[in-house]
Short mmCIF file of C-alpha atoms in Angstrom, two decimals:
data_model
loop_
_atom_site.label_atom_id
_atom_site.label_comp_id
_atom_site.label_asym_id
_atom_site.label_seq_id
_atom_site.Cartn_x
_atom_site.Cartn_y
_atom_site.Cartn_z
CA GLU W 505 6.66 -19.20 2.76
CA THR W 506 2.91 -18.88 1.70
CA GLY W 507 3.33 -17.97 -1.89
CA VAL W 508 1.70 -14.63 -1.44
CA THR W 509 3.95 -11.80 -2.60
CA GLN W 510 3.77 -8.06 -1.99
CA SER W 511 5.51 -5.25 -3.46
CA PRO W 512 7.10 -2.99 -2.66
CA THR W 513 8.34 -4.00 0.85
CA HIS W 514 8.90 -0.41 2.08
CA LEU W 515 7.60 2.96 0.82
CA ILE W 516 7.81 6.54 1.95
CA LYS W 517 5.22 8.92 0.68
CA THR W 518 4.37 12.63 1.37
CA ARG W 519 1.04 13.69 2.76
CA GLY W 520 -1.41 14.27 -0.06
CA GLN W 521 0.25 11.91 -2.48
CA GLN W 522 -1.21 8.72 -3.95
CA VAL W 523 0.18 5.23 -3.63
CA THR W 524 -0.30 1.76 -5.31
CA LEU W 525 0.48 -1.42 -3.64
CA ARG W 526 0.48 -4.78 -5.32
CA CYS W 527 -0.17 -8.42 -4.23
CA SER W 528 0.21 -11.65 -6.14
CA SER W 529 -2.04 -14.40 -4.61
CA GLN W 530 -1.21 -17.95 -3.91
CA SER W 531 -1.56 -20.54 -6.63
CA GLY W 532 -5.06 -21.88 -6.58
CA HIS W 533 -6.49 -19.03 -4.68
CA ASN W 534 -9.11 -16.74 -6.15
CA THR W 535 -9.78 -14.19 -3.44
CA VAL W 536 -7.63 -11.45 -2.19
CA SER W 537 -8.17 -9.33 1.08
CA TRP W 538 -6.40 -6.42 2.12
CA TYR W 539 -5.66 -5.38 5.74
CA GLN W 540 -4.25 -2.33 7.43
CA GLN W 541 -1.99 -3.01 10.63
CA ALA W 542 -1.08 0.01 12.73
CA LEU W 543 1.79 -0.43 15.16
CA GLY W 544 0.72 -2.50 18.17
CA GLN W 545 -2.60 -3.35 16.71
CA GLY W 546 -4.16 -6.33 15.04
CA PRO W 547 -4.83 -6.18 11.18
CA GLN W 548 -8.01 -4.21 10.23
CA PHE W 549 -9.95 -5.44 7.22
CA ILE W 550 -10.05 -2.94 4.34
CA PHE W 551 -11.90 -5.00 1.67
CA GLN W 552 -11.90 -8.15 -0.38
CA TYR W 553 -11.81 -8.83 -4.04
CA TYR W 554 -13.41 -11.90 -5.67
CA ARG W 555 -13.84 -12.35 -9.45
CA GLU W 556 -12.53 -8.93 -10.00
CA GLU W 557 -15.25 -7.21 -7.93
CA GLU W 558 -15.22 -5.74 -4.45
CA ASN W 559 -16.82 -8.35 -2.16
CA GLY W 560 -17.17 -6.72 1.19
CA ARG W 561 -15.56 -3.52 2.76
CA GLY W 562 -14.37 -2.53 6.21
CA ASN W 563 -14.63 0.85 7.79
CA PHE W 564 -12.33 2.67 5.39
CA PRO W 565 -13.11 5.80 3.39
CA PRO W 566 -13.55 5.74 -0.54
CA ARG W 567 -9.95 7.02 -1.08
CA PHE W 568 -8.95 3.49 -0.33
CA SER W 569 -9.65 1.50 -3.45
CA GLY W 570 -8.61 -1.59 -5.15
CA LEU W 571 -8.51 -3.79 -8.25
CA GLN W 572 -8.28 -7.53 -8.98
CA PHE W 573 -6.90 -8.77 -12.24
CA PRO W 574 -7.91 -11.99 -14.17
CA ASN W 575 -4.85 -13.83 -12.82
CA TYR W 576 -6.31 -12.97 -9.20
CA SER W 577 -3.49 -10.57 -8.44
CA SER W 578 -4.55 -7.32 -6.85
CA GLU W 579 -3.81 -3.71 -6.18
CA LEU W 580 -4.63 -1.37 -3.29
CA ASN W 581 -4.72 2.30 -4.14
CA VAL W 582 -4.80 5.06 -1.59
CA ASN W 583 -5.44 8.67 -2.60
CA ALA W 584 -4.71 11.87 -0.58
CA LEU W 585 -2.48 10.16 1.84
CA GLU W 586 -2.77 11.13 5.50
CA LEU W 587 -0.19 10.71 8.32
CA ASP W 588 -2.46 8.23 9.91
CA ASP W 589 -2.21 5.93 6.73
CA SER W 590 1.25 5.03 8.00
CA ALA W 591 1.09 1.34 8.67
CA LEU W 592 1.80 -2.22 7.55
CA TYR W 593 -0.51 -3.10 4.64
CA LEU W 594 -1.19 -6.84 4.28
CA CYS W 595 -2.59 -8.91 1.54
CA ALA W 596 -4.12 -12.25 2.21
CA SER W 597 -5.31 -14.90 -0.31
CA SER W 598 -7.86 -17.61 0.05
CA ASN W 599 -10.22 -19.71 -1.92
CA ARG W 600 -13.87 -19.07 -1.75
CA GLN W 601 -14.77 -22.31 -3.42
CA SER W 602 -13.11 -24.16 -0.48
CA VAL W 603 -15.14 -25.09 2.50
CA ASP W 604 -12.18 -24.10 4.61
CA THR W 605 -11.50 -20.30 4.76
CA GLU W 606 -7.84 -20.31 5.65
CA ALA W 607 -6.18 -17.07 4.65
CA PHE W 608 -2.39 -16.91 4.01
CA PHE W 609 -0.74 -13.56 4.13
CA GLY W 610 2.14 -11.89 2.39
CA GLN W 611 5.04 -10.24 4.14
CA GLY W 612 3.38 -6.78 3.92
CA THR W 613 4.21 -3.33 2.65
CA ARG W 614 5.36 -0.81 5.18
CA LEU W 615 4.08 2.59 4.22
CA THR W 616 5.34 5.69 5.89
CA VAL W 617 3.63 8.94 5.16
CA VAL W 618 5.65 12.14 6.08
CA GLN I 372 -16.69 -2.86 22.73
CA LYS I 373 -14.45 -4.69 20.27
CA GLU I 374 -15.78 -7.84 18.49
CA VAL I 375 -12.62 -9.60 19.55
CA GLU I 376 -10.67 -8.96 22.73
CA GLN I 377 -7.06 -10.12 23.36
CA ASP I 378 -4.76 -9.15 26.11
CA PRO I 379 -1.82 -7.35 24.50
CA GLY I 380 0.76 -8.38 27.10
CA PRO I 381 3.63 -8.44 26.89
CA LEU I 382 3.95 -12.03 28.28
CA SER I 383 7.28 -13.12 29.42
CA VAL I 384 7.95 -16.78 30.21
CA PRO I 385 11.09 -18.90 30.77
CA GLU I 386 12.12 -21.55 28.31
CA GLY I 387 10.30 -24.83 28.55
CA ALA I 388 7.14 -23.23 30.16
CA ILE I 389 3.57 -23.94 29.10
CA VAL I 390 2.10 -20.72 27.55
CA SER I 391 -1.68 -19.99 27.41
CA LEU I 392 -2.99 -17.31 25.18
CA ASN I 393 -6.69 -16.35 25.08
CA CYS I 394 -9.20 -14.24 23.25
CA THR I 395 -12.92 -13.58 23.74
CA TYR I 396 -15.48 -12.46 21.30
CA SER I 397 -19.00 -11.24 21.14
CA ASN I 398 -20.39 -12.20 17.74
CA SER I 399 -22.09 -15.72 17.98
CA ALA I 400 -22.00 -16.02 14.20
CA PHE I 401 -18.16 -16.71 14.12
CA GLN I 402 -17.56 -20.34 13.18
CA TYR I 403 -13.89 -20.21 12.01
CA PHE I 404 -11.12 -19.51 14.43
CA MET I 405 -7.48 -19.01 13.67
CA TRP I 406 -4.15 -18.25 15.40
CA TYR I 407 -1.53 -16.48 13.61
CA ARG I 408 2.08 -15.88 14.65
CA GLN I 409 3.73 -12.61 13.62
CA TYR I 410 7.40 -11.92 13.96
CA SER I 411 8.51 -8.37 14.03
CA ARG I 412 7.96 -6.52 10.79
CA LYS I 413 6.62 -9.63 8.98
CA GLY I 414 3.41 -10.75 7.78
CA PRO I 415 1.20 -13.10 9.89
CA GLU I 416 1.88 -16.88 9.69
CA LEU I 417 -1.17 -19.21 10.15
CA LEU I 418 -0.46 -21.62 13.00
CA MET I 419 -3.86 -23.20 13.85
CA TYR I 420 -7.22 -23.20 12.19
CA THR I 421 -10.39 -24.60 13.86
CA TYR I 422 -13.96 -24.93 12.71
CA SER I 423 -16.61 -24.54 15.38
CA SER I 424 -16.00 -25.93 18.93
CA GLY I 425 -13.42 -28.39 20.12
CA ASN I 426 -9.74 -28.94 20.33
CA LYS I 427 -6.97 -29.22 17.71
CA GLU I 428 -3.46 -30.24 18.31
CA ASP I 429 -0.42 -29.80 16.08
CA GLY I 430 2.93 -30.59 17.65
CA ARG I 431 3.60 -28.29 20.57
CA PHE I 432 0.48 -26.22 19.82
CA THR I 433 -3.13 -26.93 20.95
CA ALA I 434 -6.06 -24.64 19.95
CA GLN I 435 -9.32 -24.80 22.01
CA VAL I 436 -12.62 -23.27 21.00
CA ASP I 437 -15.54 -22.91 23.53
CA LYS I 438 -18.42 -21.39 21.60
CA SER I 439 -20.78 -21.48 24.66
CA SER I 440 -18.38 -19.11 26.42
CA LYS I 441 -17.19 -17.23 23.29
CA TYR I 442 -13.61 -18.05 24.34
CA ILE I 443 -10.68 -19.50 22.40
CA SER I 444 -7.25 -20.42 23.59
CA LEU I 445 -3.87 -21.32 22.17
CA PHE I 446 -1.51 -23.46 24.38
CA ILE I 447 2.18 -23.79 23.53
CA ARG I 448 4.07 -26.60 25.30
CA ASP I 449 7.81 -26.71 25.94
CA SER I 450 8.15 -23.13 24.73
CA GLN I 451 11.31 -22.00 22.94
CA PRO I 452 13.02 -18.61 22.37
CA SER I 453 12.06 -19.00 18.85
CA ASP I 454 8.40 -18.78 19.87
CA SER I 455 8.84 -15.16 20.83
CA ALA I 456 6.59 -13.24 18.57
CA THR I 457 3.09 -11.63 18.66
CA TYR I 458 0.23 -14.04 18.51
CA LEU I 459 -2.95 -13.01 16.86
CA CYS I 460 -6.30 -14.53 17.10
CA ALA I 461 -8.68 -14.12 14.10
CA MET I 462 -12.20 -15.23 13.50
CA SER I 463 -14.65 -15.31 10.52
CA VAL I 464 -18.22 -16.23 9.74
CA ARG I 465 -19.14 -18.96 7.32
CA ASN I 466 -18.63 -18.51 3.57
CA GLN I 467 -16.55 -15.19 4.00
CA GLY I 468 -13.20 -16.64 3.47
CA GLY I 469 -10.52 -13.97 4.05
CA LYS I 470 -12.74 -11.54 5.93
CA LEU I 471 -11.04 -11.97 9.25
CA ILE I 472 -11.66 -10.00 12.41
CA PHE I 473 -8.43 -9.85 14.58
CA GLY I 474 -7.58 -9.41 18.25
CA GLN I 475 -5.01 -6.83 19.10
CA GLY I 476 -2.34 -9.53 19.42
CA THR I 477 -0.38 -10.76 22.38
CA GLU I 478 3.47 -10.11 22.46
CA LEU I 479 5.25 -13.25 23.89
CA SER I 480 8.85 -13.35 24.96
CA VAL I 481 10.46 -16.72 25.79
CA LYS I 482 13.59 -16.26 27.81
CA PRO I 483 16.54 -18.72 27.54
#
């Protein structure tokens, strides 16, 4: 077990709705990254949060947004859901102060958009 | 062309076989190389982590990095049915902890 927890584990939403996914980082880690993993594909980097600010973003539209809180936990928000947003959403925590850049993942939230 | 290429398989081997998994990449700035194991419907689990070129061994697992060829490998010795999973290679540049570029993943099945 990595100590990275995500909630909820499963979620079904209707196209056009909004969703919020949550992540608690591993103890001692100050950075949270979010990934989208479509079926049969590797995870795709959405964005990263460090010191409560977005620190790098992948090729995702602005309707994907996030927050990081003082305790380093994080939220991923997706507005105006589309069918293609159905995927496993993964949160990874790491420590930017560390020379090593190991990232540890949570179990993911499986989002289904109908 | 994708930054990281990985054969998706599926790869099926008998129990006890040596498994070789590979990835190639195009970005010469990558310095950190990782292998993750992902069981069905679970999050990726970090298996091996290597900085720059060279080999790293951990039990039945050996990771190799050849930066001159932009090629990384994971070897699994004495494979077990419990090794059946999807194996993902991932890479990052220096000082960007957590911003990983993944391969597509190789699905491995180890038959008893």
